[in-house]
Coordinates of C-alpha atoms in Angstrom, one line a residue:
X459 CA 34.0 52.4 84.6
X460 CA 35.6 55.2 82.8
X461 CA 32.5 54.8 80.0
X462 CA 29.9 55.0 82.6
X463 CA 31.5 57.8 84.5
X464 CA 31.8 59.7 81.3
X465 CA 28.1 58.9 80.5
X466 CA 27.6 60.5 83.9
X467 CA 29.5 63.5 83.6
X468 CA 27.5 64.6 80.0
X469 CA 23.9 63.4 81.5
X470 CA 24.7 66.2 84.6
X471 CA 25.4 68.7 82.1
X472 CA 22.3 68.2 79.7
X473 CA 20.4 68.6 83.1
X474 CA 21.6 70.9 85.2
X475 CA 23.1 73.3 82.2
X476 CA 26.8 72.9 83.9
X477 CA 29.5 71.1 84.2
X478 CA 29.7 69.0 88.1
X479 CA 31.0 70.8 91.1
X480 CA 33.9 69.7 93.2
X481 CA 31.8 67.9 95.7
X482 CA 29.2 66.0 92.6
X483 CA 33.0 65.1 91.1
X484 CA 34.2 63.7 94.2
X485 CA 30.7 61.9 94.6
X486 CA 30.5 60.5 90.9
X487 CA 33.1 57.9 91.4
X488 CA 31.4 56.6 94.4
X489 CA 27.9 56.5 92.6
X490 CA 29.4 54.7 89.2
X491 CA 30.9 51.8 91.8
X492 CA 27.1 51.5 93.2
X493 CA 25.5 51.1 89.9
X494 CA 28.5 48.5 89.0
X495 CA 28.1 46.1 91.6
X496 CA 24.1 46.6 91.4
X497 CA 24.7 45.5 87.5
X498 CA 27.3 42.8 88.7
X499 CA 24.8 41.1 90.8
X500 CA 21.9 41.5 88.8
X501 CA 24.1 39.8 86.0
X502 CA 24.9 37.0 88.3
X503 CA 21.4 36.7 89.1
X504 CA 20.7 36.6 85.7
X505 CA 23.1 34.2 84.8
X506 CA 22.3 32.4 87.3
X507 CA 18.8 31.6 86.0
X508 CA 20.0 31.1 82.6
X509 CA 22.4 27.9 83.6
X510 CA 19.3 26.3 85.7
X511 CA 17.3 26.2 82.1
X512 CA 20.3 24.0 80.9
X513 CA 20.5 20.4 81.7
X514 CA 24.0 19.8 80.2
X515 CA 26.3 22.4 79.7
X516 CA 26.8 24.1 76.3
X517 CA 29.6 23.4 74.4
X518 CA 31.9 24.9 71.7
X519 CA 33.5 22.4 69.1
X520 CA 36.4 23.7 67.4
X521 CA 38.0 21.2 64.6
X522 CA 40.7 21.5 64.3
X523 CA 41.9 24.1 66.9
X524 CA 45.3 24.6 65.2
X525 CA 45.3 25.3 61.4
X526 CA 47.2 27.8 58.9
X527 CA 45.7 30.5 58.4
X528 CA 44.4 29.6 54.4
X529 CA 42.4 26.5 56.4
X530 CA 38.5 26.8 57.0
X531 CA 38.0 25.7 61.1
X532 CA 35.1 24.3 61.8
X533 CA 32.9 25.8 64.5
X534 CA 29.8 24.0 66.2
X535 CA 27.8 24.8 69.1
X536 CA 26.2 21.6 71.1
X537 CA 23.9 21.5 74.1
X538 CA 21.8 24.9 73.5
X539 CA 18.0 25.3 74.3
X540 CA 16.2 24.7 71.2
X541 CA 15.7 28.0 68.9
X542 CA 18.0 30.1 71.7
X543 CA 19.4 33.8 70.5
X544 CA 23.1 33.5 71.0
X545 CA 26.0 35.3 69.7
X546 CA 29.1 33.7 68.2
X547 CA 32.2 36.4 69.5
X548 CA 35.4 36.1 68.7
X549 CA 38.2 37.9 69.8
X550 CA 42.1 38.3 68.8
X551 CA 44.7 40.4 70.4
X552 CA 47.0 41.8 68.1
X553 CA 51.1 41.8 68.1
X554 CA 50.4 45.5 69.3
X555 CA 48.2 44.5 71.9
X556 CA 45.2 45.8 70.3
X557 CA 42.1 43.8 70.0
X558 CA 40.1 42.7 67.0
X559 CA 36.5 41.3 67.5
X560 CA 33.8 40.2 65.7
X561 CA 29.6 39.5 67.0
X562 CA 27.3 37.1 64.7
X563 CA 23.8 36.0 65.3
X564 CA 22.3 33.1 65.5
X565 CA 19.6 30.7 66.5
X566 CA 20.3 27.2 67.4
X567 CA 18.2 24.6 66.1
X568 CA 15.3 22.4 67.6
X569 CA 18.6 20.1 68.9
X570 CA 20.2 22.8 70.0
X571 CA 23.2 22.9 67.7
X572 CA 24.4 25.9 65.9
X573 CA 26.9 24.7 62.8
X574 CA 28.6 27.9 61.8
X575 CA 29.9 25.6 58.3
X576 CA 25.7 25.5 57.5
X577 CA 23.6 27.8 59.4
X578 CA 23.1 31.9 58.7
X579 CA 23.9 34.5 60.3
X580 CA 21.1 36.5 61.1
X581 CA 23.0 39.7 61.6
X582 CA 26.2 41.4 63.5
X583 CA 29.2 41.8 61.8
X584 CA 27.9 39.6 58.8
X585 CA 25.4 37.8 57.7
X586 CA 24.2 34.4 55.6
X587 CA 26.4 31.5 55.5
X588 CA 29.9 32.1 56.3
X589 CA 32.4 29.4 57.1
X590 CA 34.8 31.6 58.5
X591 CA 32.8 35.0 58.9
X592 CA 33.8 34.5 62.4
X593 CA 37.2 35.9 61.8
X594 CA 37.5 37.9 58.2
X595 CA 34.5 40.2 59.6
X596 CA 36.5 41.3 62.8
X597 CA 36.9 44.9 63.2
X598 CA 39.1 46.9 64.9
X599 CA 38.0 47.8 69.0
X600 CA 35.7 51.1 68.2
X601 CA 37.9 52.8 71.6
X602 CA 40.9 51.9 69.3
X603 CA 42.6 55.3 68.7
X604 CA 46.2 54.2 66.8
X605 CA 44.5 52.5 64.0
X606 CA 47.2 50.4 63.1
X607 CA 46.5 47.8 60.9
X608 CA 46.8 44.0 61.7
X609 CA 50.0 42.8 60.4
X610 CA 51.8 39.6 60.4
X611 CA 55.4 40.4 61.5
X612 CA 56.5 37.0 63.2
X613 CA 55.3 33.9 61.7
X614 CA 56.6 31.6 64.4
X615 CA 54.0 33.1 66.8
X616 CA 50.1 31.8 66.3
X617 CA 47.1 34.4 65.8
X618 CA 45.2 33.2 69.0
X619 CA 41.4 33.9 68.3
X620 CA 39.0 33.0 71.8
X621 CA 35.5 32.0 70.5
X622 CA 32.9 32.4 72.9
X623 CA 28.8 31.5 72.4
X624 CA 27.1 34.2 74.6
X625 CA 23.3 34.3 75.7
X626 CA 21.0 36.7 73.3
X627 CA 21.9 38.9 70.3
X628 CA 24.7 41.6 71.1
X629 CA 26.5 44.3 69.5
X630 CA 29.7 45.1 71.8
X631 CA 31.2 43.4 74.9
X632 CA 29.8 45.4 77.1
X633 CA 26.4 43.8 76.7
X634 CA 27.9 40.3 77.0
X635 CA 25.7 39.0 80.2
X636 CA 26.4 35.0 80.6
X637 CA 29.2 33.4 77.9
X638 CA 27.9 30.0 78.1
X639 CA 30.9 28.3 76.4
X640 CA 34.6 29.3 74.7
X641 CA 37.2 27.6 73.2
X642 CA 40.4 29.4 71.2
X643 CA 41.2 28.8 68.1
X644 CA 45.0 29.2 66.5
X645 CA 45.6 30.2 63.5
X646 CA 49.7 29.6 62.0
X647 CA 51.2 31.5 59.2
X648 CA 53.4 28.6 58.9
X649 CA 52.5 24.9 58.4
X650 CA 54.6 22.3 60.6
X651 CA 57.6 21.7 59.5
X652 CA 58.4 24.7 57.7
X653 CA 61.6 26.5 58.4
X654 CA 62.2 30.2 58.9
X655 CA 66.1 31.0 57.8
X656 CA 67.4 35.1 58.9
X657 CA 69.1 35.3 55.3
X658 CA 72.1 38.2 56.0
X659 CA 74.5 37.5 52.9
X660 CA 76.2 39.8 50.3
X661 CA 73.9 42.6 51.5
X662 CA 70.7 40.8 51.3
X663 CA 67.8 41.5 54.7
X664 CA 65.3 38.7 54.6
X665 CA 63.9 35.4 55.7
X666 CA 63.8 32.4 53.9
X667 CA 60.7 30.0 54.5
X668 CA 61.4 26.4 53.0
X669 CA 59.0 23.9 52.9
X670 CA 59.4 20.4 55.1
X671 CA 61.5 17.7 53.4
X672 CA 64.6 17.3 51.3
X673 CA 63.7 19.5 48.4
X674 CA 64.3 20.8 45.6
X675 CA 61.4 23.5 45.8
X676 CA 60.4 25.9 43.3
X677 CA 61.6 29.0 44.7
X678 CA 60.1 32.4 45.2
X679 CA 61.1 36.0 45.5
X680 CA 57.9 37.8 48.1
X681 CA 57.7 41.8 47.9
X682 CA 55.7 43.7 50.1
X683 CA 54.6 46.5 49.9
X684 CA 56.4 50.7 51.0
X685 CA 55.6 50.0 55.1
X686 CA 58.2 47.1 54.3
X687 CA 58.3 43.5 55.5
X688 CA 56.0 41.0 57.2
X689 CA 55.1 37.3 57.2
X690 CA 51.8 37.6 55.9
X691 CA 52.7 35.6 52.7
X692 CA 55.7 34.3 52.9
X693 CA 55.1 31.5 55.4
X694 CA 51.6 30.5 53.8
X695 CA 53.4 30.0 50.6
X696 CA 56.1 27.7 51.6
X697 CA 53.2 25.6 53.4
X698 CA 52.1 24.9 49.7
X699 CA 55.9 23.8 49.0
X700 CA 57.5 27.1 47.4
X701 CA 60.9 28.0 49.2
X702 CA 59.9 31.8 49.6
X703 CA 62.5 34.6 50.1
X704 CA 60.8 37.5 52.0
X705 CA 62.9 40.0 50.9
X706 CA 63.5 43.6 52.7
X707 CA 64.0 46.6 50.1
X708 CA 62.3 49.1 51.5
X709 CA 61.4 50.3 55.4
X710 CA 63.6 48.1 57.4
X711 CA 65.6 48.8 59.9
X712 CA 68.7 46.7 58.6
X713 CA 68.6 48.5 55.5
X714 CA 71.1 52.1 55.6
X715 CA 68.0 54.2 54.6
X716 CA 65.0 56.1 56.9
X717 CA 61.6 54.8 56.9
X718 CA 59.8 54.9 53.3
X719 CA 63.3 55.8 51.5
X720 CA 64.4 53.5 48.1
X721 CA 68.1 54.1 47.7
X722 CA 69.4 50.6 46.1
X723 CA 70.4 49.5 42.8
X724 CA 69.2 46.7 40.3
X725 CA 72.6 44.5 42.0
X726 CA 70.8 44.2 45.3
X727 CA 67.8 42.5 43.9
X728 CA 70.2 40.1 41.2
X729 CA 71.8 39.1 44.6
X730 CA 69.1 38.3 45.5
X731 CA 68.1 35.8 42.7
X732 CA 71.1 34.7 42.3
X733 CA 70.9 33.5 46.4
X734 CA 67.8 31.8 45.9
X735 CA 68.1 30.5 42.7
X736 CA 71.4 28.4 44.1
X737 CA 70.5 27.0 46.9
X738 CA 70.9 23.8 47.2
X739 CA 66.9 23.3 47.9
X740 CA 65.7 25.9 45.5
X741 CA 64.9 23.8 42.4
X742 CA 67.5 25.7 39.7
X743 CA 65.2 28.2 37.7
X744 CA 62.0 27.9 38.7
X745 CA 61.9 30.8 40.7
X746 CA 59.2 33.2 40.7
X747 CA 58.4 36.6 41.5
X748 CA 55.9 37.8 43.8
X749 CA 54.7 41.9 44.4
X750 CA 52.1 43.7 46.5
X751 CA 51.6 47.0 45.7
X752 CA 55.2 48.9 45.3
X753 CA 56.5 45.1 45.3
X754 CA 54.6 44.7 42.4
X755 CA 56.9 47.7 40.5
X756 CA 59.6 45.8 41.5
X757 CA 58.5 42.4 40.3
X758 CA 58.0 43.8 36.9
X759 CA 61.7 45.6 36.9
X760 CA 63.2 42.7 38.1
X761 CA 62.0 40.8 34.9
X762 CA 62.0 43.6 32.4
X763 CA 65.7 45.6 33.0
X764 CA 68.0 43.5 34.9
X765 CA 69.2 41.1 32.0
X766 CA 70.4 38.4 34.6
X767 CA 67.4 37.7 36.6
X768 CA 64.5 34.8 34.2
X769 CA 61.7 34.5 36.6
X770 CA 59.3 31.8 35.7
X771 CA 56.3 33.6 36.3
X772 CA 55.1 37.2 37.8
X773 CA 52.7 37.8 40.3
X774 CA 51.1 41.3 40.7
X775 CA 48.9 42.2 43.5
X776 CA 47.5 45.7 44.1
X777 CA 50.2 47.1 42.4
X778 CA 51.2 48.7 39.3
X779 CA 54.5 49.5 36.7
X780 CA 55.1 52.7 37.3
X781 CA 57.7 54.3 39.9
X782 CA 56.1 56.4 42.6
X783 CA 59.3 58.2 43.2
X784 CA 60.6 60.9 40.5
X785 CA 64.1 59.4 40.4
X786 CA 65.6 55.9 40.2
X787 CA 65.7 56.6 44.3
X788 CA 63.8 58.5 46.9
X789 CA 60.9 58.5 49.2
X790 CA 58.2 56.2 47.9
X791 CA 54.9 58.8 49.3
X792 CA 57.2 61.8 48.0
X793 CA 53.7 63.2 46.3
X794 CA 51.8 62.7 50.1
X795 CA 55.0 64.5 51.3
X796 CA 55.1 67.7 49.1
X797 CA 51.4 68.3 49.4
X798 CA 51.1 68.1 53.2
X799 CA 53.9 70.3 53.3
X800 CA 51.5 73.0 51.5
X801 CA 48.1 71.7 53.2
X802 CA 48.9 69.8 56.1
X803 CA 46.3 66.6 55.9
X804 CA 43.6 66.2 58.8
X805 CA 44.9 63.1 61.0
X806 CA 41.5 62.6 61.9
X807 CA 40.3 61.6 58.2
X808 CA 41.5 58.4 56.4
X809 CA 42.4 59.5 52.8
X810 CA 42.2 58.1 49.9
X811 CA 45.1 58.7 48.3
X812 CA 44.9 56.6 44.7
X813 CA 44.2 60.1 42.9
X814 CA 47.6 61.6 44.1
X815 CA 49.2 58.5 42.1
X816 CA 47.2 58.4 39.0
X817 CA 48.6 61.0 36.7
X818 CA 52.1 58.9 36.3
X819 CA 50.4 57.1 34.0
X820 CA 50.7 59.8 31.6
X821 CA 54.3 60.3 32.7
X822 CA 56.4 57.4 30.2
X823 CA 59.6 57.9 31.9
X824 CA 58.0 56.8 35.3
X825 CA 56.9 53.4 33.4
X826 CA 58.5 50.3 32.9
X827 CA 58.4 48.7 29.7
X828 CA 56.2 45.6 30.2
X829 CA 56.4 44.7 26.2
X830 CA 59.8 43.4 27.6
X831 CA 57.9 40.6 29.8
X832 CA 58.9 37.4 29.4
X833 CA 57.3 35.1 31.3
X834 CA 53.8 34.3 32.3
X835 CA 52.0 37.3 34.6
X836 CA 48.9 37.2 36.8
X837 CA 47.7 40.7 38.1
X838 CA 45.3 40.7 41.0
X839 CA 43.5 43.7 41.9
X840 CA 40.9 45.5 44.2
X841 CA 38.1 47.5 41.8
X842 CA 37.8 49.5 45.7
X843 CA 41.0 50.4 46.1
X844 CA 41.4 53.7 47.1
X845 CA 45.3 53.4 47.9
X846 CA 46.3 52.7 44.7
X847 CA 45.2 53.0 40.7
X848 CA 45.9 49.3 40.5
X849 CA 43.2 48.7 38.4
X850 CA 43.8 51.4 35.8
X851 CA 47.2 50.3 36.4
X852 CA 46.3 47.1 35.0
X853 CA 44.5 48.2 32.0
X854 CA 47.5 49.8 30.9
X855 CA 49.5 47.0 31.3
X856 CA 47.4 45.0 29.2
X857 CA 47.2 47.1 26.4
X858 CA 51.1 48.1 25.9
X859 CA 50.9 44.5 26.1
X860 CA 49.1 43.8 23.3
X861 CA 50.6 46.9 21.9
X862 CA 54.0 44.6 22.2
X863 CA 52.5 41.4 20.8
X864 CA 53.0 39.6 24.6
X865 CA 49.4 40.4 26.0
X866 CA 49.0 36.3 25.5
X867 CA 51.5 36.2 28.8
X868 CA 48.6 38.0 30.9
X869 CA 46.2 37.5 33.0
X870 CA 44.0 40.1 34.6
X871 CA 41.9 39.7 37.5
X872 CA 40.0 42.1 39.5
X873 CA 37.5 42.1 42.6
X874 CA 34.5 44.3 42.8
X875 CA 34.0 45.6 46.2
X876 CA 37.8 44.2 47.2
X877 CA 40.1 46.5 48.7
X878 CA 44.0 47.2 48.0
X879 CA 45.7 45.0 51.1
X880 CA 44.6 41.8 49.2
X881 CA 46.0 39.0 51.6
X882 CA 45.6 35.4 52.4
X883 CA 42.4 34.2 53.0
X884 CA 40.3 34.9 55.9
X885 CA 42.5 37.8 57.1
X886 CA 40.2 40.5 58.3
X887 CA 40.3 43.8 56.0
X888 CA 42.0 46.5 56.9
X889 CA 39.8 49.4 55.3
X890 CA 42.2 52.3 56.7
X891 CA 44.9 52.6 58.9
X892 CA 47.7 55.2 59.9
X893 CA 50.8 54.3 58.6
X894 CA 54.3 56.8 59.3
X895 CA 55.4 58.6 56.6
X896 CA 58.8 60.9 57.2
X897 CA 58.6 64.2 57.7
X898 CA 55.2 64.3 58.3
X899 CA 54.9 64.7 62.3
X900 CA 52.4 62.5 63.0
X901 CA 51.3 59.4 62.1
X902 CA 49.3 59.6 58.2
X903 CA 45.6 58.0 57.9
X904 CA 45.8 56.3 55.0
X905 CA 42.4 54.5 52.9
X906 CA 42.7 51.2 51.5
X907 CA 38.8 50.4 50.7
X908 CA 37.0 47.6 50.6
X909 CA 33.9 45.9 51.5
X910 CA 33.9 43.2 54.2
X911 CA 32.3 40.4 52.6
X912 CA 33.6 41.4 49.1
X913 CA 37.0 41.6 49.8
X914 CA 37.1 38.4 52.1
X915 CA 35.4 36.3 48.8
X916 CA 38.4 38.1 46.9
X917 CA 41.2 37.2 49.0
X918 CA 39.7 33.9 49.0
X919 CA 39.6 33.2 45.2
X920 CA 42.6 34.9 44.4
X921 CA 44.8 33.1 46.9
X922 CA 43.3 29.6 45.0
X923 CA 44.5 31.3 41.5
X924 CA 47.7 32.4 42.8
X925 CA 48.6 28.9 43.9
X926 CA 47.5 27.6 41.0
X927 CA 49.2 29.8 38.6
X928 CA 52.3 29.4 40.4
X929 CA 52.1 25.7 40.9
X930 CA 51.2 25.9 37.0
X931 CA 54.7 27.4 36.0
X932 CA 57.4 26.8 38.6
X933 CA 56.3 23.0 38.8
X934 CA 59.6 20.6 39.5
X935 CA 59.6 17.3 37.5

């Protein structure tokens, strides 16, 4: 209503050179509810005649209809008129209430089938053969004006994703005229049986995922990124058997600090080992270490200047090992902060803000010494990421590697066309989103790049190679 009405309003002033008098105001709503229920019962008309062509129902087949989220689900369409133009549309609602939504096109088949694990899309929000197109390519609602990005903050709650088949090749839900079949589809973040523990001990904020059964796991230590916590790894990594500490350092309201402010010391993450690394269904030193972005700083530190912490293994994704804070604590976007105190950015723009971060790299007492790794390290990363220089990152890593005589402990990975949130597989990509950074008074619109299709193949294959490597080295006789 409020579209159409709008549409109104500007097609009055193109004509008549003006906006609407007080009576044409009063008028307009009246008109828009005429042309409404025209449109409502020419689409029941419409639909009407569509069903008659039918002489059993379509259906959608969903198997299985509950899966974690690293699981392919696989759709099919039954009962369609031979070579029919439909629409595969699937829809999620955020934890914010936003919604998410993707369109593919298709054409059944002289059965009437469409088998979304075989057939192309012909166009929409992807195209060719993609298992689970259906989700990774979902965007953002275009009327969307907060931009948040989709997050994972409570694994215990399902992503519920309804499926519909609709009649014809559309673009937006507006043009959806007859669904002819839906189903929903949820997606876990934790596999059954897997436990999520509130871990509150010796100053430690975090959750501990373990596995289903009697143990002893290998163990790992998750780091997210400067926005702070979330489930989106931890509880897909204990459904592969790895007891996973998701631990809080940064950003979270149980931690004494504001929003995007480091303040603790290299004790606060040896507690943290030392926690995991005792429990009595943590297999005893096989732990590993985990990092996304500013986690991956931290992964690195943990294993290169606190003497009491021997990870197994390293994982670094979109992340690099240098501090992004001038002194051992501060505000993690401190350079975002002093230059939009001299040129306020526009809120309307996302920005890409990897250039603001590369310089450090030429600053040596802002970089760890990773000729004091240890252990084995895997470093994923994005050659689209606009966030952060995580490839360049990368390349210096490697060389003061070899510089050291440990480069044989690497390996280097990155993703043409991937972004910088590299996640689980199948999660849709957040290209930008506004994220709060303090002092700034509203909300910062940050760039994170990435390609659709690009970036879904590399969260894909680097989820398989993270598992592997991890299984690899923290492996429990």
């Amino acid at each position: 209503m409020k579209r159409l009405l709008s549409t109104l309003q500007k097609w009055h002033m193109l004509h008549f050179q003006g906006p609407c008098n007080a009576v044409t105001q009063r008028q307009m709503p009246l008109l828009v509810n005429k042309i409404l229920q025209r449109s409502k019962a020419t689409a029941l008309q419409d639909a009407q005649s569509i069903r008659s062509k039918y002489q059993t129902d379509p259906v959608i087949i969903a198997r299985p209809t509950k899966a974690v989220v690293d699981e392919q689900i696989d759709i099919r369409v039954e009962n369609l008129l031979p070579n029919q133009a439909v629409t595969l549309h699937s829809l999620q609602k955020t934890e914010y209430g936003h919604l998410w939504e993707s369109f593919a096109h298709y054409v059944s088949s002289t059965d009437g089938t469409v088998q979304v694990m075989k057939d192309e899309s012909l166009g929409g929000s992807y195209t060719g053969c993609e298992p689970m197109g259906f989700i990774w390519s979902m965007t953002p609602d275009p009327e969307d004006t907060k931009k948040r990005r989709l997050m994972k903050t409570d694994a215990s709650i399902p992503d519920i994703v309804k499926v519909s088949v609709v009649d014809g090749h559309i673009l937006e839900r507006a043009a959806v005229k007859l669904i002819l079949a839906d189903t929903e589809v949820e997606r876990w973040h934790m596999a059954p049986g897997v436990r999520k523990v509130k871990v509150r001990q010796n100053g430690i904020v975090g959750n501990l995922f373990l596995p289903p059964g009697p143990g002893p796991f290998p163990g790992i230590i998750d780091l997210l990124g400067a926005t702070g916590a979330a489930d989106l790894r931890a509880g897909p990594l204990a459904s592969h058997g790895f007891a996973t500490l998701q631990l809080a350092y940064i950003s979270h309201a149980e931690l004494p600090y504001p929003t995007g402010y480091f303040g603790l010391t290299n004790d606060y993450f040896e507690e943290a080992y030392n926690f995991l690394n005792s429990h009595p269904e943590v297999a005893k030193d096989r732990i590993g270490i985990v990092g996304l972005c500013f986690g991956q700083y931290f992964t690195i530190k943990m294993a290169t200047e606190i003497p009491k912490i021997n990870p197994r293994c390293l994982v670094g994704v979109s992340g690099g090992h240098f501090s992004m804070m001038k002194n051992e604590t501060g505000f993690a976007h401190h350079c975002l902060i002093e230059y939009n105190a001299k040129k306020p950015f526009d809120t309307n723009i996302p920005v890409a803000t990897k250039h603001f971060l590369l310089p450090i790299l030429d600053k040596p007492d802002r970089i760890l010494q990773v000729g004091k790794i240890r252990c084995p390290l895997l470093l994923i990363a994005g050659e689209d990421d606009q966030s952060f220089p995580a490839v360049e990152a990368a390349a210096d890593i490697e060389r003061k590697m070899k510089e050291a005589g440990n480069n044989h402990l690497l390996t280097k990975i990155s993703y043409p066309g991937a972004g910088h949130i590299i996640e689980p597989p199948f999660f849709p990509l957040n290209k930008s989103s506004k994220i709060q950074i303090p002092t700034m008074k509203t909300k910062f619109y940050q760039l994170w790049g990435g390609e659709p299709k690009a970036h879904a193949y590399a969260q894909e294959d680097s989820w398989k190679r993270i598992l592997e490597f991890l299984k690899q080295h923290l492996a429990v006789n």
